[in-house]
Coordinates of C-alpha atoms and ligand atoms in Angstrom, one line a residue:
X1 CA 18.6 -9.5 16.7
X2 CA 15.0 -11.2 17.3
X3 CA 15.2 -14.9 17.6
X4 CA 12.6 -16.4 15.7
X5 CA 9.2 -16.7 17.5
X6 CA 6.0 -15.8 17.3
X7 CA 5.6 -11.5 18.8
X8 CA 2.4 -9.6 18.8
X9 CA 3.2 -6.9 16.5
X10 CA 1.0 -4.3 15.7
X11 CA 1.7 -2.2 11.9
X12 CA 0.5 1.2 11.0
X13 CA -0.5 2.3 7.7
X14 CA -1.7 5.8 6.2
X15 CA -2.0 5.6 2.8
X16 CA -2.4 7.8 -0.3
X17 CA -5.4 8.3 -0.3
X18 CA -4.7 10.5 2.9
X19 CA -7.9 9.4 4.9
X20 CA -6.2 8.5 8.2
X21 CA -4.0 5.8 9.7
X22 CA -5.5 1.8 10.1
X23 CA -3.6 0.2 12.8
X24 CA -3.6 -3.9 12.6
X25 CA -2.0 -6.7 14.9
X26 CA -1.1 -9.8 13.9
X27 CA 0.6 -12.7 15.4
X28 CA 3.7 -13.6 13.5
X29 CA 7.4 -14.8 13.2
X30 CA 7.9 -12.6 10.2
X31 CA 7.6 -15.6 7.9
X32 CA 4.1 -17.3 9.0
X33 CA 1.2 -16.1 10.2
X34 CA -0.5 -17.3 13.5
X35 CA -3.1 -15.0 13.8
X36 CA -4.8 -11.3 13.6
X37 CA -5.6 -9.0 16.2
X38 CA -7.8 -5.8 17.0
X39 CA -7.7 -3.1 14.4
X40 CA -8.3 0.5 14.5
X41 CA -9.1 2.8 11.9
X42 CA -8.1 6.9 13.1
X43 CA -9.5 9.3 10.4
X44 CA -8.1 12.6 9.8
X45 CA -9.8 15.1 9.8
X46 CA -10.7 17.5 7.1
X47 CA -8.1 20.6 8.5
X48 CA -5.6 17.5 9.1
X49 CA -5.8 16.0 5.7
X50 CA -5.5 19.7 3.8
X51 CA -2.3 20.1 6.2
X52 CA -0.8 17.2 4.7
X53 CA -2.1 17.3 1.2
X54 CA -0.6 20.8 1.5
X55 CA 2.5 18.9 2.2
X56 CA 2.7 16.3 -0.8
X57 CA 5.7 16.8 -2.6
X58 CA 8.0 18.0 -0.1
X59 CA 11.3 16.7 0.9
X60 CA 13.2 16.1 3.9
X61 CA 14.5 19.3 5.3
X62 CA 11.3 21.5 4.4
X63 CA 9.0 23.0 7.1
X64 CA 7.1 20.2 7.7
X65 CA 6.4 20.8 11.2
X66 CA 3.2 21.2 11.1
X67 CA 2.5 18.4 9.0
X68 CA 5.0 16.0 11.5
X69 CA 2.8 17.0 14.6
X70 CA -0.9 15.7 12.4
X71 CA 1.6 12.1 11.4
X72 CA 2.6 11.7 15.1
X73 CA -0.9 12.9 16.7
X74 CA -2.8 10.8 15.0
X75 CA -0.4 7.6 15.0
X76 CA 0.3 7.8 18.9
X77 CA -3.5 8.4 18.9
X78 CA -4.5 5.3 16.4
X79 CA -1.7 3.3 18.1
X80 CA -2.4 3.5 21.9
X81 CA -5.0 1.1 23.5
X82 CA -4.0 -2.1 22.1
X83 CA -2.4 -3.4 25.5
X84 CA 0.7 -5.9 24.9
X85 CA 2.1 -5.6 22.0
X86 CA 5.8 -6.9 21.1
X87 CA 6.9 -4.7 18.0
X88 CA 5.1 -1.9 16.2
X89 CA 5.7 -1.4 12.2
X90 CA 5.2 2.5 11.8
X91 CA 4.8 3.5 7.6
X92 CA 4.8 7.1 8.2
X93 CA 3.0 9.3 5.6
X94 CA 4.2 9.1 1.5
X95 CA 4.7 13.1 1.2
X96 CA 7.1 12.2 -2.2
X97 CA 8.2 9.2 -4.2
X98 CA 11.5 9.6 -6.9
X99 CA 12.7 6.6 -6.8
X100 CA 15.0 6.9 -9.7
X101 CA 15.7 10.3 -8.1
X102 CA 15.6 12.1 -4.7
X103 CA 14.4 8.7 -3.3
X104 CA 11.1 8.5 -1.0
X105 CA 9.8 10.4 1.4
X106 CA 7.5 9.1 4.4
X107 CA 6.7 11.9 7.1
X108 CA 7.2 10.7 10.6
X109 CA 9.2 10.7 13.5
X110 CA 9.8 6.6 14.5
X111 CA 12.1 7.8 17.6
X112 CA 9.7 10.1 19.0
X113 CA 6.8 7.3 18.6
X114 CA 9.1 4.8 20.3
X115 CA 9.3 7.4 23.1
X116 CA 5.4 8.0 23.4
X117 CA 4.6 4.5 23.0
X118 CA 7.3 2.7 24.8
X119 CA 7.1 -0.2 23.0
X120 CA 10.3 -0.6 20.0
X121 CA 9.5 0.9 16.6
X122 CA 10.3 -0.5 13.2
X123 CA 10.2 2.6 10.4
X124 CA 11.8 3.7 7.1
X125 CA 11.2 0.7 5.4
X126 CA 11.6 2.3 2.1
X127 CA 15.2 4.0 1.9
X128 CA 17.3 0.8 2.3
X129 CA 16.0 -0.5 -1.1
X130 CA 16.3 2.4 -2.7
X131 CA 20.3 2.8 -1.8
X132 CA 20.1 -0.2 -3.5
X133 CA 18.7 0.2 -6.1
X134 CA 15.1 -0.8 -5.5
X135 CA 12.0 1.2 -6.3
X136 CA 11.2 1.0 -2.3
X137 CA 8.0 0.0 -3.8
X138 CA 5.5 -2.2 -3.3
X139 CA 6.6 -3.7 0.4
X140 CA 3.4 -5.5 1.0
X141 CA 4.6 -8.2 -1.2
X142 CA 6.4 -9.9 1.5
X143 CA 3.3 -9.9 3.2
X144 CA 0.9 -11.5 0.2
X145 CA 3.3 -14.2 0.1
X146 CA 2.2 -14.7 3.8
X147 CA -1.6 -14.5 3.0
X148 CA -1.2 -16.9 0.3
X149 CA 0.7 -19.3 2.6
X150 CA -1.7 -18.9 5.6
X151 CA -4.7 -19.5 2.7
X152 CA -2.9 -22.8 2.0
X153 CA -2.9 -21.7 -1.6
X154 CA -1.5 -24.5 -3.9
X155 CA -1.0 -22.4 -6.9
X156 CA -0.3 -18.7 -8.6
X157 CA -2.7 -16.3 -6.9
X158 CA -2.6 -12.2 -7.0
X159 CA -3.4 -9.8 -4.7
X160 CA -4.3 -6.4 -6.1
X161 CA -4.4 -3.4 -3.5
X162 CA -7.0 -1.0 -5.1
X163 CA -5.3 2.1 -2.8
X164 CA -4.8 5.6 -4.5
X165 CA -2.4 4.2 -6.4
X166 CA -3.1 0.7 -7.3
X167 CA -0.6 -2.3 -6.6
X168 CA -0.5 -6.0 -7.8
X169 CA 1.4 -9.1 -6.7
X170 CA 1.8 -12.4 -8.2
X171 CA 2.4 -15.0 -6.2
X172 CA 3.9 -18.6 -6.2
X173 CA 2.8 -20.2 -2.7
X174 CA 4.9 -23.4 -4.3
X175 CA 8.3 -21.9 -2.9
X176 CA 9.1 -21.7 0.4
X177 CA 10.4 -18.2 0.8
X178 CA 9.4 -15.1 -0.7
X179 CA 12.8 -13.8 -1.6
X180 CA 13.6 -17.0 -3.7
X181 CA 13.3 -15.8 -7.5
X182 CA 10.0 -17.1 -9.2
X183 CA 8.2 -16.5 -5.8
X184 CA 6.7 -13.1 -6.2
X185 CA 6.3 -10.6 -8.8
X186 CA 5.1 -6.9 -8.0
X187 CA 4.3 -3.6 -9.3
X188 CA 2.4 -0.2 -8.8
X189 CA -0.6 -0.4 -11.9
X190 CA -0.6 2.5 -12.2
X191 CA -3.4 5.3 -10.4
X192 CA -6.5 3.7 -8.8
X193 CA -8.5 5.8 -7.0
X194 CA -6.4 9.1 -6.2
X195 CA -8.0 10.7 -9.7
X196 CA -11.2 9.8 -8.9
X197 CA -11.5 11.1 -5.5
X198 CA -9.7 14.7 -6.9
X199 CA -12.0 14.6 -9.1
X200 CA -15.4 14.1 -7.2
X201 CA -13.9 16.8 -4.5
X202 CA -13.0 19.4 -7.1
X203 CA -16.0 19.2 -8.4
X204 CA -18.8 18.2 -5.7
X205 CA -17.0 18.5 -2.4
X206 CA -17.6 14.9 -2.4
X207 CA -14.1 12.6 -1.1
X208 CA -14.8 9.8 -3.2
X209 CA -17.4 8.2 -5.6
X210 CA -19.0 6.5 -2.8
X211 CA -20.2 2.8 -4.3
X212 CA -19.2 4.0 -7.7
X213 CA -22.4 5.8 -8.2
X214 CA -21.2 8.8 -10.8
X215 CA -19.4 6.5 -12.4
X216 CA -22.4 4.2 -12.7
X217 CA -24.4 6.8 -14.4
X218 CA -21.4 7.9 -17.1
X219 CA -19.9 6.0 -19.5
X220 CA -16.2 5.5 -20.7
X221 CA -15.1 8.0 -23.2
X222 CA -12.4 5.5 -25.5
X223 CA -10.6 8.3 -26.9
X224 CA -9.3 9.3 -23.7
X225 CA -8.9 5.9 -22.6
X226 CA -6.7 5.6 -25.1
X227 CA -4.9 8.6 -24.6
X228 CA -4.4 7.5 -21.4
X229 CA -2.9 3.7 -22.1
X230 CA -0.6 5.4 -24.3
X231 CA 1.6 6.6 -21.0
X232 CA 5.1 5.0 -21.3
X233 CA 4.6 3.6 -18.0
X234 CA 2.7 0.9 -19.1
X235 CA 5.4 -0.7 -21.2
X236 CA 7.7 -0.6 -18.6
X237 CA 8.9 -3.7 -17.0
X238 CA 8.1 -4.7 -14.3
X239 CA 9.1 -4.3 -10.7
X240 CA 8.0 -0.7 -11.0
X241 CA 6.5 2.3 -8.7
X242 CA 4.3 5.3 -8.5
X243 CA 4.3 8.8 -6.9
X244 CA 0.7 9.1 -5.7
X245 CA 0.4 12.2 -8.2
X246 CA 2.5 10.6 -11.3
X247 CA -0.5 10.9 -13.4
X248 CA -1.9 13.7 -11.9
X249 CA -2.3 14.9 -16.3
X250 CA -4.9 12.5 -17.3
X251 CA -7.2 14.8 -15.1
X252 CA -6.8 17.2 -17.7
X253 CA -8.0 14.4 -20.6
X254 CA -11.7 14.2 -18.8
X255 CA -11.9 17.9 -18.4
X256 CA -14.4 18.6 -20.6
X257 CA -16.7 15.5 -19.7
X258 CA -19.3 16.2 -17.7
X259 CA -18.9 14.7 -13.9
X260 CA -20.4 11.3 -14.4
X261 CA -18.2 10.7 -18.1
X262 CA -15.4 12.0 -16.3
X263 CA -15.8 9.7 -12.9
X264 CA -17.0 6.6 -14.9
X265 CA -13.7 7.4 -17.6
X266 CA -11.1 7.7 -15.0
X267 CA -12.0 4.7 -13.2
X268 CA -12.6 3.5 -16.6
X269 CA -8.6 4.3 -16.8
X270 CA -7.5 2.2 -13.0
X271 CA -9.4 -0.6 -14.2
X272 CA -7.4 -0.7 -17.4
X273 CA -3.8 0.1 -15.6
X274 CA -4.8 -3.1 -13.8
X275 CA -5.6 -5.0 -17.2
X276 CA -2.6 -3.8 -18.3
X277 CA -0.4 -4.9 -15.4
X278 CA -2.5 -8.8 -15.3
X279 CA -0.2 -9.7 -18.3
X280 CA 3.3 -9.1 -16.5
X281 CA 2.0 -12.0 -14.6
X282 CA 4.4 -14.8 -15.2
X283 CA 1.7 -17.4 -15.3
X284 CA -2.1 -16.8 -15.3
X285 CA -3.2 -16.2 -11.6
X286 CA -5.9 -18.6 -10.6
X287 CA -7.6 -15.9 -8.3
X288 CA -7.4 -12.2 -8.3
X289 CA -8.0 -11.2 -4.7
X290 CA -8.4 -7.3 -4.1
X291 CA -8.0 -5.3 -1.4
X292 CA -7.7 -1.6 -0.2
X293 CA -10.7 1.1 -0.6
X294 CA -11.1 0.6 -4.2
X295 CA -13.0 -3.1 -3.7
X296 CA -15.7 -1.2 -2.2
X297 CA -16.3 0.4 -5.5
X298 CA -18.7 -2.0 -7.7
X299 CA -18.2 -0.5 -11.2
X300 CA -14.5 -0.9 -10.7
X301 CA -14.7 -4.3 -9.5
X302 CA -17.0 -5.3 -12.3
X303 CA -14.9 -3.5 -15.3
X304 CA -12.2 -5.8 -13.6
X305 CA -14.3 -9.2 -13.4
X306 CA -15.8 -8.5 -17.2
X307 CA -12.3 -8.0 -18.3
X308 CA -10.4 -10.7 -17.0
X309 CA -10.5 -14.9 -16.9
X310 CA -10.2 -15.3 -13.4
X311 CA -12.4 -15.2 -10.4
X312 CA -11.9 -11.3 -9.3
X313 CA -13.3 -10.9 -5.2
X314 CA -12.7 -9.3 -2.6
X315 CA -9.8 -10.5 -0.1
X316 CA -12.5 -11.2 2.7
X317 CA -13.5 -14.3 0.1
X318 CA -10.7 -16.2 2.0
X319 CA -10.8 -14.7 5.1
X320 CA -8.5 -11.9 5.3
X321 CA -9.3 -8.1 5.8
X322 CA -9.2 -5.4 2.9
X323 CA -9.2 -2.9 4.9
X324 CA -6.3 -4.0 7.4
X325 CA -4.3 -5.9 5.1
X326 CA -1.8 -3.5 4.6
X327 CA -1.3 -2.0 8.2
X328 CA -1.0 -5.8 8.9
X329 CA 1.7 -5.8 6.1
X330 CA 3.9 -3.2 7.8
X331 CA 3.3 -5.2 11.5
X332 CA 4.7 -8.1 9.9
X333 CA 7.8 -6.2 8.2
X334 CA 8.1 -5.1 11.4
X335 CA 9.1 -8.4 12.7
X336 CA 11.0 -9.5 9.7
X337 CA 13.2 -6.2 9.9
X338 CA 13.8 -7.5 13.7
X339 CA 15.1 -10.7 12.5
X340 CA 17.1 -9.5 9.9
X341 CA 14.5 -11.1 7.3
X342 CA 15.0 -9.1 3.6
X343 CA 11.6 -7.4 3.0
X344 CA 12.0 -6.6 -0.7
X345 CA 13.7 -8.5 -3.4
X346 CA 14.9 -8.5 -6.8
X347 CA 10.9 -9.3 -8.1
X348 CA 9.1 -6.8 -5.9
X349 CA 11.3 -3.8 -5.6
X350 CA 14.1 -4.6 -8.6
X351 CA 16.9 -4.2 -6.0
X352 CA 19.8 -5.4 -6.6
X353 CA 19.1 -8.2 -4.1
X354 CA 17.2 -9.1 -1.0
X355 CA 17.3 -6.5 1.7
X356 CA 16.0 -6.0 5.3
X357 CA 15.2 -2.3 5.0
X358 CA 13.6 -0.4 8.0
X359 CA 15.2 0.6 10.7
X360 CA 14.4 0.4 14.6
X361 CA 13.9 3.0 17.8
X362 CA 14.0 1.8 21.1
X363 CA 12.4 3.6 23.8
X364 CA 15.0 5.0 26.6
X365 CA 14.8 2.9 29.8
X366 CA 11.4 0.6 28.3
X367 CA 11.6 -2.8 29.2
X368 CA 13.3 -4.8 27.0
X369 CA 10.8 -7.0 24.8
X370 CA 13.4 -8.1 22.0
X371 CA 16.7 -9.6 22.5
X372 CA 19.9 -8.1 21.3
X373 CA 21.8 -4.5 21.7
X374 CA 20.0 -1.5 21.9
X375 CA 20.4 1.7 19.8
Ligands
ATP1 N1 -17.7 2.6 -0.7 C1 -16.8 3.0 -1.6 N2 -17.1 3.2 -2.8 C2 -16.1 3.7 -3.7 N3 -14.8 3.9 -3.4 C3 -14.5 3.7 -2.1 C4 -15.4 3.2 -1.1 N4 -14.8 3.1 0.1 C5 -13.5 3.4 -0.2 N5 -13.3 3.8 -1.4 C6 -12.1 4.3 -2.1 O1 -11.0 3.8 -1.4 C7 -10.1 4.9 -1.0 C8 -9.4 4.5 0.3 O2 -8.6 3.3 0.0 P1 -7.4 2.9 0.9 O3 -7.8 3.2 2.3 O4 -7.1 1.5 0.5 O5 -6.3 3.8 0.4 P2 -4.9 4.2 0.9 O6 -4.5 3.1 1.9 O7 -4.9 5.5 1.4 O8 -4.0 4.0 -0.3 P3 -2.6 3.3 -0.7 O9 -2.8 1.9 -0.6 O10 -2.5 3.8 -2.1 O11 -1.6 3.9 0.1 C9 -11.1 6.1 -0.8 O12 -10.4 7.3 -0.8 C10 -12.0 5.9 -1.9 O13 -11.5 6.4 -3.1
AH0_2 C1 5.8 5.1 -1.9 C2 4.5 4.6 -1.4 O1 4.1 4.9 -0.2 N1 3.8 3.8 -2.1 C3 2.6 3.1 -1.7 C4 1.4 3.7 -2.6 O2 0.2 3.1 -2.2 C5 0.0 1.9 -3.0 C6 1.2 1.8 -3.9 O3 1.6 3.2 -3.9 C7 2.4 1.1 -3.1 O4 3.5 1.2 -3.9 C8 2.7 1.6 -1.8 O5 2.0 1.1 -0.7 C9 1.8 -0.3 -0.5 C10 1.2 -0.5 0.8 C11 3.1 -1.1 -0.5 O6 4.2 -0.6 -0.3 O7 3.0 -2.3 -0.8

């Protein structure tokens, strides 16, 4: 096992929104931040990204070879070039998330990128949690409880990740670890930007509502908003989680609307998932600080700051960077997975109780950069 000190760890995230893979160092001990490092941002392309979406949904066990060989291509491609790096925190890409049933599913080979790469690799971070109980979602929790530290926050502070599916996590930078109850709370919202972007393609060819401009020029048609709230997700309890295609339905509630009623309703309807989550929060946040894809989108962000009593901005308000934060997050759980460090807890997942999930590929004859027996 890693003895604690500080490793140059480099994370690898490709989200929902299957646009491509950000890759993000940061210096860390898996419990403080020292620093960030170069970032890279590999797109897929357009055949890539109908490969996989052709692929969301499958399981373990399917043909997903063709779908494996885009994941590993574009990671070894996103992740070579960033010279010495300790550790590297590989995601993989979400192809299917049951966590209450066949479990999670992130597409990608961690062995073979260990190989490639010859540096170790820290992957599967979701499966642990889920044996145990856990949703296996949200893991950058761990991470926001890091920011919030490294802010020199004093009091409760959330970080919401406007992704395809959205994410929020309250946070109590008064206790010293994250996995000590009261620390964090976390949840999926519910979706954020994956129904808008299905939307603007199926309609336009467009892959998003670029600075929220359709939605800008519709308006918010309350009857399907409604409709919409009435989803029995929203009076779940919290820790909960999202397939990115959960709500794939309320599409069919903005049908009729022309393009602009229908973009401005649906995001209209992530705003209001997010509204809904804000009062899980255990104590009013004193900041809302956003981050992924969606805090580009200025109608969103202003439904959000009308809406709410706190100061709503963007994460790079203090510094950090939306659109790294969460390849960042998985460097980080990278390290903590390294050093035996649980990376979900009772509050953010609902396991059962703190686990280290993840597990870790060395490269065959590498130079050894961590300490301890290899695989
Ligand atoms: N300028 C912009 N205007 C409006 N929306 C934007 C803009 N830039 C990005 N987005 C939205 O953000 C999305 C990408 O967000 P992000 O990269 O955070 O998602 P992701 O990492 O794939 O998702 P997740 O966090 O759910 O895994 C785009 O698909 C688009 O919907
Ligand atoms: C199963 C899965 O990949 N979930 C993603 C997705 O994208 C946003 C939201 O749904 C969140 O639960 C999670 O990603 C973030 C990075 C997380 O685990 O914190």
């Amino acid at each position: 096992m890693l003895k604690a000190g500080r490793i140059r760890a480099l994370g690898a995230m490709s989200g929902t929104s299957l646009d491509g893979v950000d890759a993000a160092v940061v210096e860390t001990d898996g419990e403080r931040i020292y620093g960030f490092g170069d970032s890279v941002y590999r797109a897929y392309s357009a055949q890539e990204q109908a490969v996989l979406s052709a692929a969301l949904g499958r399981w373990p066990g399917d043909d997903l070879d063709e779908a494996l060989e885009v994941v590993q291509r574009a990671h070894i491609e996103a992740l070579s070039g960033f010279g010495d790096v300790g550790l590297i925190g590989f995601h993989g890409q979400t192809l299917a998330h049951e966590p209450q049933g066949r479990g999670t599913h992130q597409l990608g080979d961690g062995d073979a990128l260990a190989e490639a790469l010859r540096v170790p690799v820290v992957w599967d971070f979701r499966s642990a949690d889920i044996r145990l109980g856990g949703e296996g979602a949200p893991l950058a929790p761990f991470y926001h409880f890091a920011c919030a530290q490294w802010m020199g926050a004093t009091a409760p502070l959330a970080f919401l990740n406007l992704g395809g599916v959205g994410n929020l996590t309250w946070v109590d930078p008064r206790r010293d670890r994250p996995e000590e109850e009261g620390a964090l709370l976390a949840f999926d919202t519910g979706p954020a930007n994956a129904p808008i972007n299905d939307v603007t393609m199926a309609r336009r060819g467009q892959p998003f509502d670029r600075d929220g401009a359709l939605a800008r020029r519709g308006e918010v048609v309350q009857g399907a908003l409604e409709l919409f709230l009435d989803e029995p997700y929203f009076l779940r309890m919290p820790p909960k989680s999202l397939d990115r295609d959960a709500f794939r339905d309320m599409i069919a509630l903005v049908e009729e609307l022309d393009d602009a009623d229908a973009v401005a309703t649906l995001t209209g309807m992530s705003a209001a998932a997010v509204l809904r989550g804000m009062e899980h929060c255990p104590e009013p946040p004193e900041r809302l600080l956003v981050t992924g894809g969606g805090r580009k989108n200025p109608v969103l962000m202003e439904m959000l700051r009308v809406a709410l009593d706190c100061p709503v901005e963007p994460v790079e308000a203090v510094g950090l960077d939306g659109d790294m934060l969460e390849a960042q997050a998985f460097a980080h759980l990278a390290v903590r997975v390294a050093r035996g460090l649980p990376t979900s807890c009772p509050g953010t997942t609902g396991v059962r109780a703190g686990v280290s999930g993840g597990t870790i590929s060395r490269p065959s004859h590498a130079i050894r950069t961590m300490g301890g027996g290899g695989a």
